Amino acid sequence: MLNRYPLWKNLLLVGILLVGFIYALPNLFGEDPAVQVIPTTGYKIDAQMEKNIGSRLEQAGIAFKSVSNVDNTLLIRLSDEGAQLKTKEIIKAEVGGNYITALNLAPKTPYWLSVLGANPMKLGLDLRGGVHFLMEVDVDGALDRYVDSALGEVRSIMRENKVRYSRLHKLKTELGVKIVFDSEARLQQAKTLMNKSFQEYDLVQKKENNDFQLICHIKQARLQELRNATVEKSITTLRNRVNELGVAEAVVQRQGANHIVVELPGIQDTARAKDILGKTATLAFFLEAEEAANQRNVNVAPAGTKWYNDRNGRPILLSKRVILTGDSIIGAMVGADGQTGQPAVHVNVANKGLAIWQKATSANVGRGLGVIYQETKTDFIQINGEVVKKNRTDESLISFATINSPLGSRFQITGLTLNEAQDLSLLLRAGSLPAIITIVEERTVGPSLGQENIKLGQISIAVGLGLVLICMVLYYSVFGIIANLALVINVILLVAILSLVGATLTLPGIAGIVLTIGMAVDANVLIFERIREELRAGVSAQAAIYSGFERAFITIVDANLTTLIVAVILFSVGTGPVRGFAVTLSIGILTSMVTAIAGTRAMVNLVYGGRTVQKLRVGI
């Protein structure tokens, strides 16, 4: 009974400890108050802007540590947290409305740790705060677009059934359409078609002079259904986008008739979150106009065409007829172009747009194809002293290429930077918003339970850990010291894994850590008590150590496995704080089994293994 681990097992344990220490280390460096600037699609941050912002801050007497541009995102690190709001206003005035400006906390992690992917763990709203958005859904705008769509369908049905009408337009004060005929017979024919194809409309006949009018109002029940569907679809899309951002324990819920609350705890990149969540954007694919070869005047576009500029400023004439929209895209992934190695978005097409897409690309081999990024933005302008909200759609040509062969359900979009490709693929995967969403309230949320509760949480870990360490040393002497070392290593590994997987630590999560500390010690107590029993039975010291670890193993696994099952169930069915508790508890159980069994055994082997022990004392 030599009680010695082979060299490879000792090296493996040392490697695990070293990796755990590296990935737990970033949590010791803290964070700098910062302001982040990220451009919207089609804009970029250049060296001149970076220089101008630095000069403006110096003129305003604001002390800042650095201004850095990384991956087209500007980060200004400040010396004082109180200067964040003033800095944000100065930068916002400098860069204008085409850039997102947001408060942030930038980790002070050394570069060499960042290269290894080591970052501090995120803290929840109750510990560090986060960002809170109150968003307004433009339900009326969505309903108006629904009527526009219905208008086109009515026109098509009338044309297909050869029912002639004089005029067809939307109602001015209500949601619906008006069709004007020159005879009652045609009106009755149209009414029959409308009753068959548009059952969600109430139909009213009316005659003015020689006009026979069919007024179609959307039924109130259908209007309410559309309003709810618009808000619910917006919530679903926002949840998908939050998931793509990798934010844990986020809150996305409806508030009132047309508002949505989004809370992102522990978010690191608030500027990008604001840009992604509020972006009402989609893609549209257009063929190059047939007149492009002969058209020279970029100020005049022939009917049914429109001029765009590519990223190099080259004018491109595209047809206005859409052959594919983002609604038909069911998947998107960032990759690399096989020929150039440049970033690309690999797209999967399905639904009703696939057949049209395949037919259009087959019939237009050799013709140019433009990818237009369409984004709806909201401006607030003053008219007669009143602030009025006005929506506008910005379009930019993000890719233009020649169709060399018919395109199928999979193709790629190139011509983007890596960040733009990542954002575009995220939006395509999460889906487009059904309505314009405006952020009407944005605030950085401080710790909701107060700084005092945060301190109490920290004290609870320190006191719990301290009492356990003292009791173990007093009761088990040398074995207690070994158990304490294993316990400290367990906490280091737990923090490292939480940091590595990007889990969000909340106050309930701290409770899970405290419980984990107790459970880790419990495993060592079982082992040490088993060794004491073997010594009382007259077994030799080496045999007692061997038997203690071997026979306690099954008991420890059973106890931890049942707790792990409960933690997994809590994570599966729970929400918010419950999931935070389940995450730390689950990870803590796994790390404690490694440290309490393998780690403790390795240290005991180091102290007592491979030599003759005349007397072994375990405990008082």
Coordinates of C-alpha atoms in Angstrom, one line a residue:
M1 CA 0.0 0.0 0.0
L2 CA 2.3 2.8 -1.2
N3 CA -0.6 5.3 -1.8
R4 CA 1.2 7.0 -4.7
Y5 CA -0.3 8.5 -7.9
P6 CA 1.5 7.9 -11.2
L7 CA 3.3 10.9 -12.6
W8 CA 0.8 11.5 -15.3
K9 CA -2.1 11.8 -12.8
N10 CA -0.1 14.3 -10.7
L11 CA 0.8 16.4 -13.8
L12 CA -2.9 16.3 -14.9
L13 CA -4.0 17.7 -11.5
V14 CA -1.3 20.4 -11.6
G15 CA -2.4 21.3 -15.1
I16 CA -6.1 21.6 -14.0
L17 CA -5.1 23.8 -11.1
L18 CA -2.9 26.0 -13.4
V19 CA -5.6 26.4 -16.0
G20 CA -8.2 27.2 -13.2
F21 CA -5.9 29.8 -11.7
I22 CA -5.3 31.5 -15.1
Y23 CA -9.1 31.8 -15.9
A24 CA -10.0 32.8 -12.4
L25 CA -7.3 35.5 -12.3
P26 CA -9.1 38.2 -14.4
N27 CA -11.7 38.6 -11.6
L28 CA -9.0 40.3 -9.4
F29 CA -8.2 43.2 -11.7
G30 CA -11.6 45.1 -11.6
E31 CA -13.1 47.4 -14.2
D32 CA -12.7 50.9 -15.6
P33 CA -15.7 53.1 -16.2
A34 CA -16.0 53.6 -19.9
V35 CA -18.0 55.0 -22.8
Q36 CA -18.4 52.9 -25.9
V37 CA -19.2 54.1 -29.4
I38 CA -20.3 51.6 -32.2
P39 CA -21.3 52.7 -35.7
T40 CA -24.5 51.7 -37.3
T41 CA -24.4 49.7 -40.6
G42 CA -22.7 51.6 -43.4
Y43 CA -20.6 53.8 -41.1
K44 CA -17.2 53.3 -39.6
I45 CA -14.8 54.9 -37.0
D46 CA -11.7 56.4 -38.5
A47 CA -8.5 57.8 -36.9
Q48 CA -9.8 61.4 -37.3
M49 CA -12.9 60.7 -35.2
E50 CA -10.7 59.0 -32.6
K51 CA -8.5 62.1 -32.5
N52 CA -11.4 64.6 -32.4
I53 CA -13.0 62.8 -29.4
G54 CA -9.7 62.8 -27.5
S55 CA -9.4 66.6 -28.2
R56 CA -13.0 67.3 -27.1
L57 CA -12.5 65.4 -23.8
E58 CA -9.2 67.3 -23.1
Q59 CA -10.9 70.6 -23.8
A60 CA -13.7 69.7 -21.4
G61 CA -11.2 68.8 -18.7
I62 CA -12.3 65.1 -18.5
A63 CA -9.5 62.8 -17.4
F64 CA -9.4 59.6 -19.4
K65 CA -7.0 56.7 -19.5
S66 CA -7.2 55.8 -23.2
V67 CA -9.2 56.0 -26.4
S68 CA -8.9 52.8 -28.5
N69 CA -10.5 51.6 -31.7
V70 CA -10.8 47.8 -31.8
D71 CA -12.8 46.1 -34.6
N72 CA -14.6 49.4 -35.5
T73 CA -15.7 50.0 -31.9
L74 CA -14.4 52.9 -30.0
L75 CA -13.8 52.5 -26.2
I76 CA -13.0 55.5 -24.0
R77 CA -11.7 54.4 -20.6
L78 CA -12.2 57.0 -17.9
S79 CA -10.5 57.7 -14.5
D80 CA -13.7 58.6 -12.7
E81 CA -17.1 56.9 -12.9
G82 CA -18.8 60.3 -12.2
A83 CA -17.6 61.6 -15.6
Q84 CA -19.4 58.9 -17.6
L85 CA -22.6 60.8 -18.3
K86 CA -20.8 64.0 -19.2
T87 CA -18.5 62.1 -21.5
K88 CA -21.4 60.4 -23.2
E89 CA -23.1 63.7 -24.0
I90 CA -19.9 65.2 -25.4
I91 CA -19.2 62.2 -27.6
K92 CA -22.8 62.0 -28.8
A93 CA -22.7 65.6 -29.9
E94 CA -19.4 64.9 -31.7
V95 CA -20.3 61.8 -33.6
G96 CA -24.0 62.4 -34.4
G97 CA -27.0 60.1 -34.7
N98 CA -25.4 57.4 -36.9
Y99 CA -23.4 56.1 -33.9
I100 CA -24.6 54.3 -30.8
T101 CA -23.1 55.8 -27.6
A102 CA -23.5 53.9 -24.3
L103 CA -22.1 53.6 -20.8
N104 CA -20.0 50.6 -20.1
L105 CA -17.6 49.0 -17.6
A106 CA -14.4 47.8 -19.3
P107 CA -12.5 45.0 -17.7
K108 CA -8.9 45.8 -16.8
T109 CA -7.8 42.3 -17.7
P110 CA -4.1 42.3 -19.0
Y111 CA -3.6 41.7 -22.7
W112 CA -1.9 38.3 -22.2
L113 CA -4.9 37.0 -20.4
S114 CA -7.3 38.4 -23.0
V115 CA -5.4 36.6 -25.7
L116 CA -6.0 33.3 -23.8
G117 CA -9.7 34.0 -23.7
A118 CA -9.6 34.7 -19.9
N119 CA -12.3 37.3 -18.9
P120 CA -13.9 38.1 -15.6
M121 CA -17.3 36.5 -14.9
K122 CA -20.4 38.6 -15.4
L123 CA -22.4 39.9 -12.4
G124 CA -26.2 40.1 -12.4
L125 CA -28.4 43.1 -11.9
D126 CA -28.5 42.5 -8.1
L127 CA -24.7 42.6 -7.9
R128 CA -23.3 44.8 -10.6
G129 CA -26.3 46.1 -12.3
G130 CA -26.8 46.1 -16.1
V131 CA -28.8 47.8 -18.7
H132 CA -32.6 48.4 -18.7
F133 CA -34.6 49.2 -21.9
L134 CA -38.2 50.2 -22.1
M135 CA -39.2 49.7 -25.8
E136 CA -42.3 50.9 -27.6
V137 CA -43.7 48.8 -30.4
D138 CA -45.1 50.8 -33.3
V139 CA -48.2 48.7 -33.5
D140 CA -50.1 51.2 -35.6
G141 CA -47.3 51.2 -38.2
A142 CA -47.5 47.4 -38.4
L143 CA -51.2 47.5 -38.9
D144 CA -50.8 50.2 -41.6
R145 CA -48.3 47.9 -43.4
Y146 CA -50.8 45.0 -43.0
V147 CA -53.4 47.1 -44.9
D148 CA -50.9 47.9 -47.6
S149 CA -50.3 44.2 -48.1
A150 CA -54.0 43.6 -48.2
L151 CA -54.4 46.3 -50.8
G152 CA -52.1 44.5 -53.1
E153 CA -53.9 41.2 -52.5
V154 CA -57.3 42.8 -53.2
R155 CA -55.9 44.3 -56.5
S156 CA -54.6 40.9 -57.5
I157 CA -57.9 39.1 -56.8
M158 CA -59.9 41.6 -58.7
R159 CA -57.5 41.4 -61.6
E160 CA -57.6 37.5 -61.6
N161 CA -61.4 37.4 -61.5
K162 CA -61.7 40.2 -64.1
V163 CA -63.7 42.5 -61.9
R164 CA -63.2 46.1 -63.1
Y165 CA -63.1 48.9 -60.5
S166 CA -62.7 52.6 -60.8
R167 CA -60.5 53.3 -57.8
L168 CA -58.9 51.3 -55.0
H169 CA -57.2 53.0 -52.0
K170 CA -56.8 52.8 -48.2
L171 CA -59.2 54.5 -45.9
K172 CA -57.8 57.8 -44.5
T173 CA -59.2 57.7 -40.9
E174 CA -59.7 54.0 -40.4
L175 CA -57.9 50.7 -41.1
G176 CA -59.3 49.3 -44.2
V177 CA -59.7 49.8 -48.0
K178 CA -62.2 51.4 -50.3
I179 CA -63.1 50.1 -53.7
V180 CA -65.1 52.2 -56.1
F181 CA -67.1 50.8 -59.0
D182 CA -69.1 52.2 -61.9
S183 CA -72.0 49.8 -61.5
E184 CA -73.8 47.9 -58.7
A185 CA -73.4 44.6 -60.5
R186 CA -69.6 44.8 -60.3
L187 CA -69.9 45.9 -56.7
Q188 CA -71.9 42.8 -55.9
Q189 CA -69.4 40.6 -57.7
A190 CA -66.5 42.1 -55.8
K191 CA -68.5 41.7 -52.5
T192 CA -68.8 38.0 -53.1
L193 CA -65.1 37.7 -53.7
M194 CA -64.3 39.7 -50.6
N195 CA -66.6 37.7 -48.4
K196 CA -64.8 34.5 -49.6
S197 CA -61.2 35.7 -49.4
F198 CA -61.2 38.4 -46.7
Q199 CA -63.4 37.2 -43.9
E200 CA -61.7 39.4 -41.4
Y201 CA -63.3 42.5 -43.0
D202 CA -66.7 44.1 -42.4
L203 CA -68.2 45.1 -45.7
V204 CA -70.4 48.2 -46.1
Q205 CA -72.0 49.3 -49.4
K206 CA -72.4 53.0 -50.1
K207 CA -73.5 55.1 -53.1
E208 CA -72.3 58.6 -53.7
N209 CA -73.4 60.3 -56.9
N210 CA -72.7 57.7 -59.6
D211 CA -70.0 55.9 -57.6
F212 CA -70.8 52.5 -56.0
Q213 CA -68.4 52.1 -53.1
L214 CA -67.5 49.0 -51.1
I215 CA -65.9 50.0 -47.8
C216 CA -64.0 47.2 -46.1
H217 CA -63.2 47.7 -42.4
I218 CA -61.0 45.3 -40.4
K219 CA -63.1 43.7 -37.7
Q220 CA -62.3 44.8 -34.1
A221 CA -61.6 41.2 -33.0
R222 CA -59.1 40.8 -35.9
L223 CA -57.5 44.2 -35.0
Q224 CA -56.9 43.1 -31.4
E225 CA -55.5 39.8 -32.6
L226 CA -53.1 41.6 -34.9
R227 CA -52.0 44.0 -32.2
N228 CA -51.3 41.2 -29.8
A229 CA -49.5 39.1 -32.4
T230 CA -47.3 42.1 -33.3
V231 CA -46.2 42.6 -29.7
E232 CA -45.8 38.8 -29.0
K233 CA -43.7 38.3 -32.2
S234 CA -41.6 41.3 -31.2
I235 CA -41.0 39.7 -27.8
T236 CA -40.1 36.4 -29.4
T237 CA -37.6 38.1 -31.7
L238 CA -36.1 40.1 -28.9
R239 CA -35.6 36.9 -26.8
N240 CA -33.9 35.3 -29.8
R241 CA -31.6 38.3 -30.2
V242 CA -30.8 38.3 -26.4
N243 CA -30.0 34.6 -26.6
E244 CA -27.7 35.3 -29.6
L245 CA -26.0 38.0 -27.6
G246 CA -25.2 35.4 -24.9
V247 CA -26.8 37.2 -22.0
A248 CA -27.8 35.0 -19.1
E249 CA -30.9 35.5 -16.9
A250 CA -32.2 38.3 -19.2
V251 CA -35.7 39.6 -18.7
V252 CA -37.9 40.2 -21.7
Q253 CA -41.5 40.9 -20.9
R254 CA -44.6 42.8 -22.0
Q255 CA -45.6 46.0 -20.2
G256 CA -49.0 47.4 -21.1
A257 CA -50.5 47.4 -24.6
N258 CA -47.4 48.1 -26.7
H259 CA -44.4 48.3 -24.5
I260 CA -41.7 45.7 -23.8
V261 CA -39.2 45.7 -20.9
V262 CA -35.7 44.3 -21.5
E263 CA -33.2 43.9 -18.7
L264 CA -29.7 42.6 -19.5
P265 CA -27.8 41.8 -16.3
G266 CA -24.0 41.9 -16.4
I267 CA -23.9 42.9 -20.0
Q268 CA -20.4 43.8 -21.2
D269 CA -21.1 45.4 -24.6
T270 CA -24.1 47.7 -23.9
A271 CA -23.6 49.6 -27.2
R272 CA -23.9 46.5 -29.3
A273 CA -26.9 45.2 -27.3
K274 CA -28.7 48.5 -27.9
D275 CA -27.9 48.4 -31.6
I276 CA -28.9 44.7 -32.1
L277 CA -32.1 44.8 -30.0
G278 CA -33.6 48.0 -31.4
K279 CA -32.6 47.3 -35.0
T280 CA -35.6 46.9 -37.4
A281 CA -33.6 45.6 -40.3
T282 CA -33.8 43.1 -43.1
L283 CA -32.2 42.1 -46.4
A284 CA -33.6 42.5 -49.9
F285 CA -32.0 41.1 -53.0
F286 CA -32.4 43.0 -56.3
L287 CA -31.1 42.2 -59.8
E288 CA -29.0 44.7 -61.7
A289 CA -31.1 46.8 -64.0
E290 CA -31.1 45.9 -67.6
E291 CA -30.5 49.6 -68.5
A292 CA -27.3 49.6 -66.3
A293 CA -24.9 49.2 -69.3
N294 CA -26.3 52.2 -71.2
Q295 CA -27.2 54.5 -68.3
R296 CA -24.6 57.1 -67.6
N297 CA -26.5 59.8 -65.6
V298 CA -26.4 58.7 -61.9
N299 CA -28.7 61.6 -61.0
V300 CA -31.6 60.1 -63.0
A301 CA -32.8 56.5 -62.6
P302 CA -35.2 55.0 -65.2
A303 CA -38.6 54.0 -64.0
G304 CA -38.5 50.9 -61.8
T305 CA -34.8 51.3 -61.0
K306 CA -32.7 53.0 -58.3
W307 CA -29.1 54.0 -58.0
Y308 CA -26.9 52.7 -55.1
N309 CA -23.3 53.2 -54.2
D310 CA -21.1 50.3 -53.2
R311 CA -18.5 50.5 -50.5
N312 CA -15.9 51.9 -53.0
G313 CA -18.3 54.6 -54.1
R314 CA -19.0 53.0 -57.4
P315 CA -22.6 53.6 -58.6
I316 CA -24.8 50.5 -59.2
L317 CA -28.2 50.6 -60.9
L318 CA -30.6 48.0 -59.5
S319 CA -34.1 47.0 -60.4
K320 CA -36.7 47.9 -57.8
R321 CA -38.3 44.4 -58.1
V322 CA -37.4 42.3 -55.0
I323 CA -36.6 38.7 -55.8
L324 CA -35.8 37.7 -52.2
T325 CA -36.4 39.2 -48.7
G326 CA -35.0 38.3 -45.3
D327 CA -38.3 36.6 -44.4
S328 CA -37.4 33.6 -46.5
I329 CA -34.0 33.1 -44.8
I330 CA -34.1 30.4 -42.2
G331 CA -30.5 30.2 -41.2
A332 CA -27.2 32.2 -41.3
M333 CA -23.7 31.5 -40.1
V334 CA -20.5 33.5 -40.2
G335 CA -17.7 31.9 -42.1
A336 CA -15.0 32.7 -44.6
D337 CA -15.1 33.0 -48.4
G338 CA -13.5 29.9 -49.9
Q339 CA -11.6 31.9 -52.5
T340 CA -10.5 35.1 -50.7
G341 CA -10.7 34.1 -47.0
Q342 CA -12.7 37.2 -46.3
P343 CA -15.6 37.2 -43.8
A344 CA -18.8 35.8 -45.3
V345 CA -22.4 35.1 -44.2
H346 CA -23.5 31.6 -45.3
V347 CA -27.3 31.8 -45.8
N348 CA -30.0 29.1 -46.0
V349 CA -33.2 29.9 -47.9
A350 CA -36.5 28.1 -47.6
N351 CA -40.2 28.9 -47.3
K352 CA -42.2 30.4 -50.2
G353 CA -39.3 32.6 -51.5
L354 CA -37.1 29.6 -52.5
A355 CA -38.8 28.8 -55.7
I356 CA -38.8 32.4 -56.9
W357 CA -35.2 32.8 -55.9
Q358 CA -34.1 29.7 -57.9
K359 CA -36.1 30.7 -60.9
A360 CA -34.8 34.3 -60.9
T361 CA -31.1 33.3 -60.5
S362 CA -31.5 30.6 -63.2
A363 CA -32.9 33.0 -65.7
N364 CA -30.3 35.7 -65.0
V365 CA -26.9 34.0 -65.1
G366 CA -24.3 36.6 -66.0
R367 CA -26.3 39.5 -64.5
G368 CA -25.4 41.4 -61.4
L369 CA -27.1 40.8 -58.1
G370 CA -27.2 43.4 -55.3
V371 CA -27.8 42.8 -51.6
I372 CA -29.5 45.7 -49.9
Y373 CA -29.5 46.2 -46.2
Q374 CA -32.7 48.0 -45.2
E375 CA -32.9 49.5 -41.7
T376 CA -35.8 51.6 -40.3
K377 CA -34.8 54.4 -38.0
T378 CA -36.9 56.8 -35.9
D379 CA -36.2 60.6 -35.9
F380 CA -37.7 63.1 -33.5
I381 CA -38.3 66.4 -35.1
Q382 CA -39.9 69.6 -34.0
I383 CA -43.0 70.9 -35.9
N384 CA -44.7 74.0 -34.5
G385 CA -43.1 73.5 -31.1
E386 CA -44.2 69.9 -30.9
V387 CA -41.9 66.9 -31.0
V388 CA -43.1 64.5 -33.7
K389 CA -41.8 61.0 -34.3
K390 CA -41.0 60.3 -37.9
N391 CA -39.7 56.9 -39.4
R392 CA -37.3 56.6 -42.2
T393 CA -35.7 53.7 -44.0
D394 CA -32.0 53.8 -44.7
E395 CA -30.8 51.5 -47.5
S396 CA -27.2 50.5 -48.2
L397 CA -25.6 48.2 -50.8
I398 CA -23.6 45.7 -48.8
S399 CA -22.7 43.3 -51.5
F400 CA -22.8 43.2 -55.3
A401 CA -21.7 40.2 -57.4
T402 CA -22.3 38.6 -60.8
I403 CA -24.5 35.5 -60.9
N404 CA -22.2 32.9 -62.4
S405 CA -24.6 29.9 -62.0
P406 CA -28.1 29.3 -60.7
L407 CA -28.3 29.7 -56.9
G408 CA -30.0 27.1 -54.6
S409 CA -31.1 27.1 -51.0
R410 CA -27.6 27.9 -49.8
F411 CA -25.3 30.8 -50.8
Q412 CA -23.0 33.3 -49.2
I413 CA -22.9 37.1 -48.8
T414 CA -19.5 38.7 -48.9
G415 CA -18.1 42.2 -48.8
L416 CA -18.6 42.7 -45.0
T417 CA -16.2 43.2 -42.1
L418 CA -16.1 40.5 -39.5
N419 CA -18.3 42.5 -37.0
E420 CA -20.8 43.4 -39.7
A421 CA -21.0 39.7 -40.8
Q422 CA -21.5 38.6 -37.2
D423 CA -24.3 41.2 -36.6
L424 CA -26.0 40.4 -39.9
S425 CA -26.0 36.6 -39.3
L426 CA -27.3 37.3 -35.7
L427 CA -30.2 39.3 -37.1
L428 CA -31.0 36.8 -39.8
R429 CA -31.0 33.9 -37.3
A430 CA -33.1 35.7 -34.7
G431 CA -35.6 37.0 -37.3
S432 CA -36.7 40.5 -38.2
L433 CA -39.0 42.5 -36.0
P434 CA -42.6 42.8 -37.3
A435 CA -42.8 46.4 -36.3
I436 CA -40.5 49.4 -35.6
I437 CA -39.3 49.4 -32.0
T438 CA -38.2 52.6 -30.3
I439 CA -36.2 52.7 -27.1
V440 CA -38.1 55.2 -25.1
E441 CA -36.2 54.7 -21.9
E442 CA -32.7 53.5 -21.3
R443 CA -30.9 53.4 -18.0
T444 CA -28.0 51.7 -16.3
V445 CA -29.5 49.8 -13.4
G446 CA -27.6 49.8 -10.1
P447 CA -27.6 46.9 -7.7
S448 CA -31.3 46.4 -6.9
L449 CA -30.7 45.0 -3.4
G450 CA -28.3 47.8 -2.4
Q451 CA -24.6 47.9 -1.7
E452 CA -25.2 46.8 1.9
N453 CA -26.7 43.5 0.7
I454 CA -23.8 43.0 -1.7
K455 CA -21.4 43.4 1.2
L456 CA -23.4 40.9 3.2
G457 CA -23.2 38.4 0.4
Q458 CA -19.4 38.8 0.3
I459 CA -19.2 38.5 4.1
S460 CA -21.3 35.4 4.0
I461 CA -18.8 33.6 1.8
A462 CA -15.8 34.9 3.8
V463 CA -17.3 34.0 7.2
G464 CA -18.6 30.6 5.9
L465 CA -15.2 29.7 4.3
G466 CA -13.3 31.0 7.3
L467 CA -15.2 29.0 9.9
V468 CA -15.0 25.9 7.9
L469 CA -11.2 26.3 7.5
I470 CA -10.7 26.9 11.2
C471 CA -12.9 23.9 12.3
M472 CA -11.2 21.6 9.9
V473 CA -7.7 22.5 11.1
L474 CA -8.8 22.2 14.8
Y475 CA -10.5 18.9 14.4
Y476 CA -8.4 17.1 11.7
S477 CA -5.0 18.8 12.2
V478 CA -2.8 17.9 9.1
F479 CA -5.7 16.3 7.3
G480 CA -7.7 19.4 8.0
I481 CA -5.0 21.6 6.4
I482 CA -5.1 19.3 3.3
A483 CA -8.9 19.6 3.1
N484 CA -8.7 23.4 3.4
L485 CA -6.2 23.5 0.5
A486 CA -8.6 21.4 -1.6
L487 CA -11.5 23.7 -0.6
V488 CA -9.6 26.8 -1.8
I489 CA -8.7 25.1 -5.0
N490 CA -12.4 24.2 -5.4
V491 CA -13.4 27.8 -5.1
I492 CA -10.7 28.8 -7.7
L493 CA -11.9 26.2 -10.1
L494 CA -15.6 27.2 -9.6
V495 CA -14.8 30.9 -10.3
A496 CA -12.7 29.9 -13.3
I497 CA -15.5 27.8 -14.9
L498 CA -18.1 30.5 -14.2
S499 CA -15.8 33.0 -16.0
L500 CA -15.0 30.6 -18.9
V501 CA -18.6 29.7 -19.7
G502 CA -19.8 33.3 -19.4
A503 CA -22.3 32.5 -16.6
T504 CA -23.9 35.4 -14.7
L505 CA -23.3 35.5 -11.0
T506 CA -26.3 36.7 -8.9
L507 CA -27.0 36.9 -5.2
P508 CA -28.7 33.4 -5.3
G509 CA -25.6 32.2 -7.1
I510 CA -23.6 33.3 -4.1
A511 CA -25.9 31.1 -2.0
G512 CA -25.0 28.2 -4.3
I513 CA -21.3 28.8 -3.8
V514 CA -21.7 28.8 0.0
L515 CA -23.7 25.5 -0.2
T516 CA -21.0 24.1 -2.5
I517 CA -18.3 24.9 0.2
G518 CA -20.3 22.9 2.8
M519 CA -20.8 20.0 0.4
A520 CA -17.1 19.9 -0.5
V521 CA -16.1 19.7 3.2
D522 CA -18.7 17.0 3.7
A523 CA -17.0 14.7 1.2
N524 CA -13.6 15.2 3.1
V525 CA -15.3 14.5 6.4
L526 CA -16.7 11.2 5.1
I527 CA -13.2 10.2 3.9
F528 CA -11.4 11.2 7.1
E529 CA -14.0 9.5 9.3
R530 CA -13.6 6.3 7.3
I531 CA -9.9 6.4 7.8
R532 CA -10.4 6.8 11.5
E533 CA -12.6 3.7 11.6
E534 CA -10.0 1.7 9.8
L535 CA -7.3 2.8 12.3
R536 CA -9.5 1.8 15.2
A537 CA -9.9 -1.6 13.7
G538 CA -6.1 -2.0 13.9
V539 CA -5.3 -1.6 10.2
S540 CA -2.0 -0.1 9.2
A541 CA -1.7 3.6 8.4
Q542 CA -1.2 3.1 4.6
A543 CA -4.0 0.5 4.4
A544 CA -6.3 2.9 6.4
I545 CA -5.7 5.7 3.9
Y546 CA -6.3 3.5 0.9
S547 CA -9.4 2.0 2.4
G548 CA -10.8 5.3 3.5
F549 CA -10.7 6.9 0.1
E550 CA -11.8 3.7 -1.8
R551 CA -14.8 2.9 0.5
A552 CA -16.0 6.5 0.9
F553 CA -16.0 7.0 -2.9
I554 CA -19.4 5.4 -3.6
T555 CA -21.1 7.3 -0.8
I556 CA -19.7 10.6 -2.0
V557 CA -20.8 10.0 -5.6
D558 CA -24.3 9.0 -4.5
A559 CA -24.7 12.1 -2.3
N560 CA -23.4 14.5 -5.0
L561 CA -25.3 12.8 -7.8
T562 CA -28.7 13.2 -6.2
T563 CA -28.0 16.9 -5.4
L564 CA -26.8 17.4 -9.0
I565 CA -30.1 15.9 -10.4
V566 CA -32.0 18.4 -8.2
A567 CA -29.8 21.2 -9.5
V568 CA -30.4 20.2 -13.1
I569 CA -34.2 20.1 -12.5
L570 CA -34.1 23.6 -11.0
F571 CA -32.2 24.9 -14.0
S572 CA -34.6 23.3 -16.4
V573 CA -37.9 24.4 -14.9
G574 CA -36.8 27.5 -13.0
T575 CA -36.3 31.1 -14.1
G576 CA -34.2 34.1 -13.1
P577 CA -32.7 33.7 -9.6
V578 CA -33.5 30.0 -9.3
R579 CA -31.5 29.3 -12.4
G580 CA -28.6 31.4 -11.1
F581 CA -28.6 29.2 -7.9
A582 CA -28.8 26.0 -10.0
V583 CA -25.8 27.0 -12.2
T584 CA -23.4 27.7 -9.4
L585 CA -24.6 24.6 -7.4
S586 CA -24.2 22.3 -10.4
I587 CA -20.7 23.6 -11.3
G588 CA -19.7 23.5 -7.6
I589 CA -20.7 19.9 -7.2
L590 CA -18.6 18.8 -10.2
T591 CA -15.5 20.8 -9.0
S592 CA -15.9 19.6 -5.4
M593 CA -15.9 16.0 -6.5
V594 CA -12.6 16.5 -8.3
T595 CA -10.9 18.4 -5.5
A596 CA -12.4 16.5 -2.6
I597 CA -11.5 13.1 -4.0
A598 CA -8.7 13.4 -6.5
G599 CA -7.1 16.6 -5.1
T600 CA -7.2 15.6 -1.5
R601 CA -5.9 12.1 -2.3
A602 CA -3.0 13.6 -4.3
M603 CA -2.0 15.8 -1.3
V604 CA -2.4 13.0 1.2
N605 CA -0.2 10.8 -1.1
L606 CA 2.4 13.5 -1.2
V607 CA 2.6 13.8 2.6
Y608 CA 2.2 10.1 3.6
G609 CA 2.5 8.0 0.5
G610 CA 5.6 5.9 -0.4
R611 CA 7.0 5.7 3.2
T612 CA 6.4 3.8 6.4
V613 CA 4.1 5.6 8.8
Q614 CA 4.3 4.3 12.4
K615 CA 1.5 6.4 13.8
L616 CA -1.3 8.3 11.9
R617 CA -3.4 10.8 13.7
V618 CA -6.7 11.8 12.0
G619 CA -8.7 14.3 14.1
I620 CA -9.0 14.9 17.8

